Short mmCIF file of C-alpha atoms and ligand atoms in Angstrom, two decimals:
data_model
loop_
_atom_site.label_atom_id
_atom_site.label_comp_id
_atom_site.label_asym_id
_atom_site.label_seq_id
_atom_site.Cartn_x
_atom_site.Cartn_y
_atom_site.Cartn_z
CA MET A 1 31.15 69.64 -39.12
CA SER A 2 29.20 69.55 -36.10
CA MET A 3 27.60 71.96 -33.71
CA SER A 4 27.33 70.90 -30.54
CA PRO A 5 25.98 73.97 -27.80
CA MET A 6 30.41 74.59 -27.68
CA SER A 7 30.17 75.52 -31.30
CA THR A 8 30.13 79.10 -32.38
CA SER A 9 32.77 78.95 -35.70
CA PRO A 10 30.64 79.42 -39.72
CA MET A 11 30.73 76.51 -41.90
CA SER A 12 33.98 78.07 -42.83
CA GLY A 13 36.23 76.38 -40.44
CA PHE A 14 36.83 74.43 -37.81
CA ASP A 15 35.40 73.88 -33.86
CA VAL A 16 39.67 73.85 -32.28
CA ALA A 17 42.26 74.60 -33.68
CA VAL A 18 45.34 73.34 -32.38
CA VAL A 19 48.71 74.24 -32.63
CA GLY A 20 51.53 71.91 -31.83
CA SER A 21 51.18 67.98 -32.36
CA GLY A 22 53.90 67.27 -29.81
CA ILE A 23 51.41 65.15 -26.87
CA ILE A 24 49.59 68.45 -25.25
CA GLY A 25 48.25 69.65 -28.50
CA LEU A 26 47.14 65.77 -28.91
CA GLY A 27 45.54 66.04 -25.92
CA ALA A 28 43.46 69.17 -26.27
CA ALA A 29 43.03 67.58 -29.92
CA LEU A 30 41.72 64.39 -28.36
CA ALA A 31 39.95 66.55 -25.61
CA ALA A 32 38.43 68.62 -28.25
CA HIS A 33 36.38 65.61 -30.54
CA ARG A 34 35.37 63.86 -27.90
CA ARG A 35 33.12 65.82 -26.82
CA GLY A 36 32.61 66.75 -30.68
CA GLN A 37 34.21 69.24 -31.43
CA ARG A 38 35.58 69.09 -35.25
CA VAL A 39 39.41 69.95 -34.06
CA VAL A 40 42.33 71.19 -36.68
CA VAL A 41 46.11 70.04 -34.87
CA ILE A 42 48.51 72.31 -37.06
CA GLU A 43 52.71 71.59 -36.90
CA ARG A 44 55.15 72.89 -38.50
CA GLY A 45 57.74 70.53 -38.90
CA SER A 46 56.75 67.36 -40.99
CA GLU A 47 55.52 64.42 -37.77
CA ALA A 48 56.03 66.19 -33.66
CA ALA A 49 60.20 66.21 -33.48
CA GLY A 50 60.44 67.90 -29.68
CA ALA A 51 59.73 67.55 -26.17
CA SER A 52 57.25 64.28 -26.62
CA VAL A 53 59.30 62.00 -28.46
CA ARG A 54 63.05 62.60 -26.93
CA ASN A 55 62.18 62.07 -23.31
CA PHE A 56 62.16 58.87 -21.49
CA GLY A 57 57.85 58.32 -21.44
CA HIS A 58 57.46 57.49 -17.73
CA LEU A 59 54.71 58.58 -16.59
CA CYS A 60 55.37 59.69 -13.00
CA PHE A 61 51.84 59.84 -11.77
CA THR A 62 52.82 59.54 -7.60
CA PRO A 63 55.28 62.05 -6.90
CA GLN A 64 53.24 64.49 -8.22
CA ALA A 65 51.99 67.91 -5.96
CA GLY A 66 49.08 69.81 -6.69
CA LEU A 67 47.69 70.90 -9.55
CA ALA A 68 50.97 68.31 -10.91
CA ARG A 69 49.14 65.59 -8.98
CA GLU A 70 45.24 66.69 -10.25
CA PHE A 71 46.71 66.72 -14.66
CA ALA A 72 48.56 63.88 -13.81
CA LEU A 73 46.01 61.30 -12.19
CA ALA A 74 43.55 62.61 -14.67
CA SER A 75 45.82 61.58 -17.95
CA ARG A 76 46.63 57.85 -16.05
CA GLU A 77 42.86 57.61 -16.69
CA LEU A 78 43.30 58.39 -20.05
CA TRP A 79 47.01 57.24 -21.00
CA LEU A 80 45.68 52.95 -20.34
CA GLY A 81 42.38 54.35 -22.41
CA LEU A 82 44.58 55.39 -26.17
CA ALA A 83 46.45 51.60 -24.62
CA SER A 84 43.12 50.13 -25.58
CA ASP A 85 41.42 52.39 -28.34
CA ALA A 86 44.69 54.11 -29.94
CA GLY A 87 47.33 51.17 -29.81
CA VAL A 88 49.37 53.28 -27.67
CA TRP A 89 52.23 50.30 -26.15
CA ILE A 90 51.54 51.52 -21.93
CA ARG A 91 53.32 49.04 -19.54
CA GLU A 92 51.67 48.95 -16.64
CA SER A 93 55.17 49.09 -14.99
CA GLY A 94 55.63 51.15 -11.44
CA THR A 95 58.25 53.09 -10.70
CA LEU A 96 61.37 51.93 -8.39
CA VAL A 97 63.45 54.57 -6.92
CA ALA A 98 66.73 52.87 -5.50
CA ALA A 99 67.53 54.46 -2.20
CA ARG A 100 71.50 54.02 -1.94
CA ARG A 101 71.44 56.00 2.09
CA GLU A 102 69.93 56.28 4.85
CA ASP A 103 68.63 59.53 3.41
CA GLU A 104 67.38 58.33 0.25
CA LEU A 105 65.79 55.84 2.33
CA ALA A 106 64.53 59.07 4.82
CA VAL A 107 62.42 61.34 1.99
CA LEU A 108 60.72 57.04 1.00
CA GLN A 109 59.87 56.60 4.27
CA GLU A 110 58.29 59.60 4.79
CA LEU A 111 55.99 60.27 1.37
CA ALA A 112 55.55 56.19 2.33
CA ALA A 113 53.70 58.18 5.48
CA ALA A 114 51.55 61.02 3.54
CA ARG A 115 50.70 58.42 0.70
CA GLY A 116 49.92 55.31 2.81
CA GLY A 117 51.63 51.74 0.85
CA ALA A 118 49.26 51.31 -1.86
CA GLU A 119 50.61 54.47 -3.32
CA VAL A 120 54.36 54.18 -2.08
CA GLU A 121 55.27 50.25 -1.10
CA LEU A 122 58.76 50.16 0.92
CA LEU A 123 61.60 47.95 -0.13
CA SER A 124 63.99 46.53 2.09
CA ALA A 125 67.32 46.22 1.56
CA ALA A 126 66.96 42.48 -0.11
CA GLU A 127 63.89 43.46 -1.70
CA ALA A 128 65.74 46.61 -3.64
CA ASN A 129 68.57 44.97 -4.80
CA GLU A 130 66.65 41.97 -5.66
CA ARG A 131 63.79 44.12 -7.95
CA MET A 132 66.28 46.35 -9.51
CA PRO A 133 69.62 45.05 -11.22
CA LEU A 134 71.61 47.65 -9.61
CA ALA A 135 75.37 47.14 -8.24
CA PRO A 136 74.92 43.69 -5.91
CA GLY A 137 74.37 45.07 -3.05
CA SER A 138 74.15 48.64 -3.16
CA ALA A 139 70.55 49.85 -2.27
CA VAL A 140 70.02 50.03 1.76
CA GLY A 141 66.26 50.25 0.69
CA GLY A 142 63.82 50.80 -1.91
CA ALA A 143 60.83 51.49 -2.61
CA PHE A 144 57.65 50.76 -5.69
CA LEU A 145 55.35 53.21 -6.37
CA PRO A 146 52.64 51.22 -7.96
CA GLN A 147 50.34 53.49 -10.05
CA ASP A 148 53.50 54.65 -11.91
CA LEU A 149 53.02 53.42 -15.59
CA GLN A 150 55.45 54.11 -18.85
CA ALA A 151 54.81 54.64 -22.66
CA ASN A 152 57.43 54.60 -25.34
CA PRO A 153 57.18 58.18 -26.70
CA ARG A 154 58.45 57.94 -29.75
CA GLN A 155 55.45 54.76 -30.68
CA ALA A 156 53.23 57.19 -28.45
CA ILE A 157 53.08 60.12 -29.99
CA GLY A 158 52.81 57.79 -33.84
CA ALA A 159 50.06 56.35 -32.49
CA LEU A 160 47.94 59.03 -31.52
CA ALA A 161 48.16 60.39 -34.29
CA ALA A 162 47.50 58.20 -35.87
CA TYR A 163 43.84 57.31 -33.74
CA LEU A 164 42.84 61.30 -34.41
CA GLU A 165 43.42 60.51 -37.84
CA ARG A 166 41.56 58.30 -38.20
CA GLU A 167 39.03 59.54 -35.93
CA GLY A 168 39.00 62.57 -38.66
CA VAL A 169 40.80 65.35 -36.60
CA GLU A 170 42.34 66.76 -39.93
CA PHE A 171 46.31 67.80 -39.69
CA ARG A 172 48.29 70.14 -41.28
CA ARG A 173 51.66 69.21 -41.73
CA ARG A 174 54.66 70.94 -42.93
CA THR A 175 52.35 74.32 -41.95
CA ALA A 176 54.13 76.47 -39.33
CA VAL A 177 52.07 79.07 -38.08
CA GLY A 178 53.39 83.32 -37.74
CA ALA A 179 49.93 84.52 -35.52
CA VAL A 180 47.04 83.51 -33.47
CA ARG A 181 44.29 85.54 -33.69
CA PRO A 182 40.50 85.37 -32.15
CA GLY A 183 38.88 82.95 -34.73
CA ARG A 184 41.77 83.08 -36.82
CA VAL A 185 45.42 81.19 -36.90
CA GLU A 186 48.46 82.54 -40.04
CA THR A 187 49.88 80.01 -41.29
CA SER A 188 53.03 79.59 -43.57
CA ARG A 189 50.16 78.70 -45.84
CA GLY A 190 47.53 80.87 -45.67
CA PRO A 191 44.53 81.35 -42.35
CA ILE A 192 42.37 79.05 -40.92
CA ASP A 193 39.65 80.30 -39.13
CA ALA A 194 38.05 77.73 -35.97
CA GLY A 195 36.33 79.02 -33.15
CA ARG A 196 38.65 78.21 -30.25
CA VAL A 197 42.64 77.82 -30.77
CA VAL A 198 44.85 75.70 -28.15
CA VAL A 199 48.06 76.38 -28.33
CA ALA A 200 50.20 73.93 -27.13
CA VAL A 201 53.65 74.80 -28.48
CA ASN A 202 56.08 74.20 -25.68
CA HIS A 203 59.40 76.78 -25.53
CA ASP A 204 58.81 78.21 -28.10
CA ILE A 205 55.34 79.99 -26.55
CA ASP A 206 58.89 82.38 -26.57
CA LEU A 207 58.42 83.56 -30.48
CA LEU A 208 54.34 83.43 -30.65
CA TYR A 209 54.22 84.38 -27.42
CA PRO A 210 56.58 86.23 -26.30
CA GLU A 211 54.95 88.85 -24.29
CA VAL A 212 54.01 85.98 -22.21
CA ALA A 213 57.14 83.69 -21.98
CA GLU A 214 58.80 87.38 -19.71
CA ARG A 215 55.95 88.31 -17.85
CA VAL A 216 55.57 84.65 -16.70
CA GLY A 217 59.57 84.38 -16.82
CA ILE A 218 59.96 80.96 -19.34
CA VAL A 219 62.31 80.47 -20.25
CA ARG A 220 64.04 77.42 -22.18
CA CYS A 221 65.69 74.14 -20.56
CA ALA A 222 67.89 72.36 -22.75
CA LEU A 223 68.40 68.50 -21.55
CA ASP A 224 71.20 66.38 -22.70
CA MET A 225 69.88 62.33 -23.01
CA LEU A 226 71.66 58.99 -24.05
CA ARG A 227 70.47 55.63 -26.26
CA VAL A 228 72.42 53.01 -24.40
CA SER A 229 72.68 48.94 -24.98
CA THR A 230 73.94 47.33 -22.44
CA GLU A 231 74.12 43.84 -19.99
CA LEU A 232 71.49 44.61 -16.94
CA ARG A 233 72.01 42.27 -14.11
CA ILE A 234 68.58 41.71 -14.70
CA PRO A 235 65.51 44.04 -17.07
CA LEU A 236 64.81 46.67 -15.75
CA VAL A 237 60.91 46.35 -16.01
CA ALA A 238 60.14 49.61 -14.24
CA PRO A 239 60.86 53.21 -14.50
CA LEU A 240 64.33 53.74 -11.98
CA LEU A 241 64.69 56.96 -9.97
CA THR A 242 67.62 57.79 -7.77
CA GLY A 243 68.23 60.10 -5.47
CA TRP A 244 68.79 62.85 -7.54
CA SER A 245 65.28 62.36 -8.25
CA LEU A 246 63.93 62.51 -4.56
CA VAL A 247 65.32 66.76 -4.66
CA ARG A 248 63.59 67.22 -8.05
CA TYR A 249 60.26 66.07 -8.01
CA GLY A 250 57.69 67.74 -6.11
CA ALA A 251 55.59 65.38 -3.36
CA PHE A 252 59.26 63.88 -3.08
CA SER A 253 61.25 67.37 -2.90
CA ALA A 254 58.79 68.94 -0.05
CA THR A 255 59.85 66.06 2.55
CA PRO A 256 61.45 67.99 4.96
CA ALA A 257 64.40 65.02 4.97
CA ALA A 258 65.11 65.83 0.63
CA VAL A 259 66.32 69.41 2.86
CA ALA A 260 69.33 67.39 3.62
CA LEU A 261 68.84 65.39 1.18
CA ARG A 262 69.88 67.72 -0.95
CA GLU A 263 72.76 69.46 0.96
CA ARG A 264 74.52 66.29 1.22
CA LEU A 265 74.20 65.17 -3.20
CA HIS A 266 75.48 68.31 -3.79
CA ALA A 267 78.17 68.99 -0.99
CA GLU A 268 79.33 65.48 -2.21
CA SER A 269 79.00 65.98 -5.48
CA PRO A 270 79.49 69.44 -6.76
CA ALA A 271 80.04 68.43 -10.32
CA LEU A 272 76.81 65.72 -10.58
CA ALA A 273 74.92 69.59 -9.16
CA ALA A 274 76.49 71.28 -11.57
CA LEU A 275 74.52 69.98 -13.71
CA ASP A 276 71.01 69.55 -12.16
CA LEU A 277 71.38 65.77 -13.03
CA ASN A 278 68.22 63.76 -12.54
CA GLN A 279 69.51 60.49 -12.34
CA MET A 280 66.87 57.79 -14.03
CA TYR A 281 65.59 55.08 -16.45
CA THR A 282 64.10 53.28 -18.17
CA GLN A 283 64.38 50.50 -20.41
CA LEU A 284 62.36 49.91 -24.10
CA PRO A 285 61.24 47.87 -25.29
CA ASP A 286 64.06 46.32 -27.44
CA GLY A 287 65.72 46.61 -25.15
CA SER A 288 67.99 49.75 -25.38
CA LEU A 289 67.72 52.03 -21.66
CA ILE A 290 67.34 55.28 -22.34
CA VAL A 291 70.30 57.19 -19.52
CA GLY A 292 70.15 60.88 -18.50
CA ASP A 293 69.50 64.42 -17.72
CA THR A 294 70.93 67.57 -17.65
CA HIS A 295 69.47 70.61 -17.15
CA VAL A 296 70.62 74.03 -18.36
CA ARG A 297 68.29 76.96 -18.66
CA GLY A 298 68.57 80.55 -20.28
CA VAL A 299 66.11 82.16 -22.81
CA SER A 300 68.80 80.71 -25.22
CA VAL A 301 70.10 77.29 -24.85
CA ALA A 302 73.32 76.60 -26.76
CA PRO A 303 72.87 73.67 -29.15
CA PHE A 304 76.56 71.88 -28.47
CA GLN A 305 76.70 69.80 -25.96
CA ALA A 306 79.61 69.45 -23.63
CA GLU A 307 81.22 65.95 -24.50
CA SER A 308 81.67 66.25 -20.31
CA ALA A 309 78.06 65.61 -19.48
CA PHE A 310 78.25 62.87 -21.32
CA GLU A 311 81.32 61.50 -19.85
CA SER A 312 78.96 62.10 -16.63
CA LEU A 313 75.92 60.48 -16.89
CA LEU A 314 78.09 57.44 -18.43
CA GLU A 315 79.26 56.86 -15.36
CA VAL A 316 77.20 57.18 -12.45
CA THR A 317 75.91 54.62 -14.76
CA ARG A 318 78.03 52.08 -14.98
CA GLU A 319 78.03 52.81 -11.24
CA LEU A 320 74.54 52.38 -10.48
CA PHE A 321 74.80 48.96 -12.35
CA GLY A 322 77.74 48.15 -11.66
CA LEU A 323 78.51 48.19 -15.23
CA GLU A 324 82.31 47.90 -16.90
CA HIS A 325 80.73 48.24 -20.34
CA LEU A 326 78.12 50.25 -22.36
CA ARG A 327 77.67 51.31 -25.88
CA VAL A 328 76.10 54.71 -26.86
CA ILE A 329 73.19 54.19 -29.70
CA GLU A 330 72.24 57.96 -29.77
CA ARG A 331 72.50 61.53 -28.35
CA TRP A 332 69.98 63.78 -28.52
CA GLN A 333 69.34 67.28 -26.63
CA GLY A 334 65.77 67.73 -25.43
CA VAL A 335 64.64 71.36 -24.86
CA TYR A 336 60.69 72.18 -23.06
CA ALA A 337 59.15 74.78 -21.59
CA SER A 338 60.73 75.68 -18.12
CA GLY A 339 58.60 79.08 -15.70
CA PRO A 340 58.24 79.80 -12.34
CA ASN A 341 55.03 77.65 -12.18
CA ASP A 342 54.02 74.03 -12.96
CA PHE A 343 51.99 75.43 -16.19
CA LEU A 344 50.71 78.12 -18.05
CA ILE A 345 47.56 78.27 -18.55
CA GLU A 346 46.08 81.36 -20.01
CA GLU A 347 43.18 82.29 -22.54
CA VAL A 348 45.52 85.00 -24.02
CA GLU A 349 43.50 86.91 -26.00
CA PRO A 350 39.13 85.38 -26.19
CA GLY A 351 38.70 81.96 -27.28
CA VAL A 352 42.82 81.14 -27.74
CA HIS A 353 44.26 79.42 -24.79
CA LEU A 354 47.89 78.99 -24.31
CA ALA A 355 48.74 74.97 -22.86
CA SER A 356 51.87 74.34 -21.73
CA ALA A 357 54.06 72.41 -18.71
CA THR A 358 56.44 74.25 -17.74
CA THR A 359 58.83 72.48 -16.53
CA GLY A 360 59.73 68.30 -17.10
CA ILE A 361 56.45 66.71 -16.94
CA GLY A 362 54.75 67.58 -19.57
CA MET A 363 54.19 63.23 -20.47
CA THR A 364 52.91 63.05 -17.14
CA THR A 365 50.52 65.24 -16.56
CA GLY A 366 49.74 66.75 -20.47
CA LEU A 367 47.03 64.38 -21.37
CA GLY A 368 45.02 65.84 -17.80
CA LEU A 369 46.36 69.38 -18.54
CA ALA A 370 44.35 69.72 -21.73
CA ASP A 371 41.15 67.44 -20.76
CA HIS A 372 41.81 70.61 -18.86
CA VAL A 373 42.16 72.80 -20.79
CA VAL A 374 39.40 72.03 -23.09
CA GLY A 375 36.31 71.27 -20.93
CA ALA A 376 36.89 74.43 -19.52
CA PHE A 377 35.10 75.50 -23.12
CA GLU A 378 33.32 78.42 -22.50
CA PRO A 379 31.26 79.42 -26.08
CA ALA A 380 33.88 81.87 -27.97
CA THR A 381 33.05 85.71 -27.76
CA THR A 382 34.03 86.47 -31.22
CA THR A 383 33.40 84.57 -34.21
CA PRO A 384 35.56 83.94 -36.25
CA GLN A 385 36.03 85.65 -40.30
CA ARG A 386 35.36 83.60 -42.64
CA GLY A 387 37.49 83.15 -45.56
CA ALA A 388 40.42 80.12 -46.46
CA SER A 389 40.48 77.40 -43.79
C1 LIG B 401 64.56 64.80 -22.73
C2 LIG B 401 63.30 65.23 -22.07
C3 LIG B 401 62.72 64.35 -21.03
C4 LIG B 401 61.16 64.32 -20.55
N1 LIG B 401 60.87 63.08 -19.71
C5 LIG B 401 60.10 63.30 -19.23
C6 LIG B 401 58.61 62.06 -18.87
O1 LIG B 401 60.05 60.89 -18.19
N2 LIG B 401 57.56 61.84 -18.37
C7 LIG B 401 57.25 63.20 -17.84
O2 LIG B 401 56.34 63.22 -17.59
N3 LIG B 401 57.80 64.20 -19.08
C8 LIG B 401 59.25 64.27 -19.47
N4 LIG B 401 60.07 65.02 -19.75
C9 LIG B 401 58.78 66.58 -20.24
C10 LIG B 401 57.96 66.40 -21.34
O3 LIG B 401 58.81 65.91 -22.27
C11 LIG B 401 57.49 67.39 -22.09
O4 LIG B 401 56.85 68.34 -20.95
C12 LIG B 401 56.04 67.60 -22.81
O5 LIG B 401 56.30 66.60 -24.10
C13 LIG B 401 56.02 68.84 -23.73
O6 LIG B 401 54.87 68.31 -25.11
P1 LIG B 401 54.65 69.38 -26.23
O7 LIG B 401 52.67 69.03 -26.42
O8 LIG B 401 54.51 71.13 -24.43
O9 LIG B 401 55.48 69.95 -26.63
P2 LIG B 401 56.16 68.60 -27.99
O10 LIG B 401 56.77 67.92 -27.42
O11 LIG B 401 57.74 70.04 -28.31
O12 LIG B 401 55.62 69.56 -28.86
C14 LIG B 401 55.06 71.21 -29.58
C15 LIG B 401 54.72 70.89 -31.10
O13 LIG B 401 54.74 72.28 -31.38
C16 LIG B 401 55.34 72.66 -33.01
N5 LIG B 401 54.63 73.87 -32.86
C17 LIG B 401 56.41 74.36 -32.00
N6 LIG B 401 56.03 76.11 -32.62
C18 LIG B 401 55.35 76.01 -34.32
C19 LIG B 401 54.04 76.77 -34.63
N7 LIG B 401 54.87 78.07 -34.71
N8 LIG B 401 53.49 75.97 -35.62
C20 LIG B 401 53.35 75.22 -35.38
N9 LIG B 401 54.29 74.16 -34.93
C21 LIG B 401 54.30 74.78 -33.94
C22 LIG B 401 56.35 71.96 -32.11
O14 LIG B 401 56.82 71.07 -33.66
C23 LIG B 401 56.26 70.70 -32.01
O15 LIG B 401 55.97 69.23 -32.75
C24 LIG B 401 61.59 65.94 -20.47
C25 LIG B 401 62.25 66.54 -21.51
C26 LIG B 401 62.64 66.31 -21.75
C27 LIG B 401 62.91 66.90 -23.19
#
């Protein structure tokens, strides 16, 4: 095993154990491996099946603010590197934003004024209608955010895990972690010793660390998602956001114009507001369209997905693109940790680090978050126990 300056584990264990193999766990494994650490990833499932494979694959760096922006920009470099190193499918697509009303355009104009044209390119009505497969003539303008990227989540997570395995990171799958103590992870297949542990279990933090989840106000957020087959007027060459997205992401929602936009959307469409809609789309390489999404939060969330929510998603999709027919290929529920802050970053016991995105931007920020957590490791203050690993 490697014995870098960060390492304090004995020969029987690992330098770093990562719990969870979603994007944040894999990001932590990548960061530790690249720092010369001996890493094991412990995953409850036979493969990752959490939020990291259920999302849009929209790497939306531009609309982030504060710490999320810092992690987003770090993630961007890492994603681009993984495209060549790990064969992760990444499209340097940018993001398209459709403004169908003047108040939506006002948010884009304010962000463009703050960030400049290199980050937010405003589109005229003619350009917006030409570049997006919207119902003809429906855009009053729009924006193109050139720095953003698109991944295919189902491909990305598998490719990254395979790359890490080729690089020598060990994976213990179908192995559930029941408890973590400094230097030791208790699993359904016995203990694993490690100098540091990164716990990246998304919403299941409320099972492993219920008192932390309660203290910081983390609950679960469940989302309805669809994949549809359809004939768009022109291909959707970049993730597409709508007015509903402009009242969500930090940098958009911080503009003064977003206040009036939110009021108008909620007054005009209370049923969609009640679904906490973020109407957005990505097109996968096979041409199918990921459609979403709705949000319901709670300490626990019902697994039963109301068909009325899917009907609303399909209705707004037909209206946006001016389509009559959509064929639903798949429906699914995604769940992520949701809290008052964007992230949970905490050394909960010596050498035990919790890392979670606590709003729906973990694909965008997760690699940067994980790199930040691992990069900040001080020499461990405890010595892991010897024994089975
Ligand atoms: C529907 C949906 C759409 C989204 N769209 C986007 C988007 O377009 N862009 C974006 O930036 N973000 C998006 N997000 C958010 C993003 O997907 C998440 O923030 C991110 O994937 C979280 O990554 P993670 O590694 O923390 O969690 P997960 O991917 O959920 O991984 C956690 C892993 O931990 C494992 N695990 C849990 N408990 C244990 C245990 N006790 N022992 C062992 N293993 C355990 C689980 O099996 C799972 O594999 C979306 C989320 C959803 C749900």
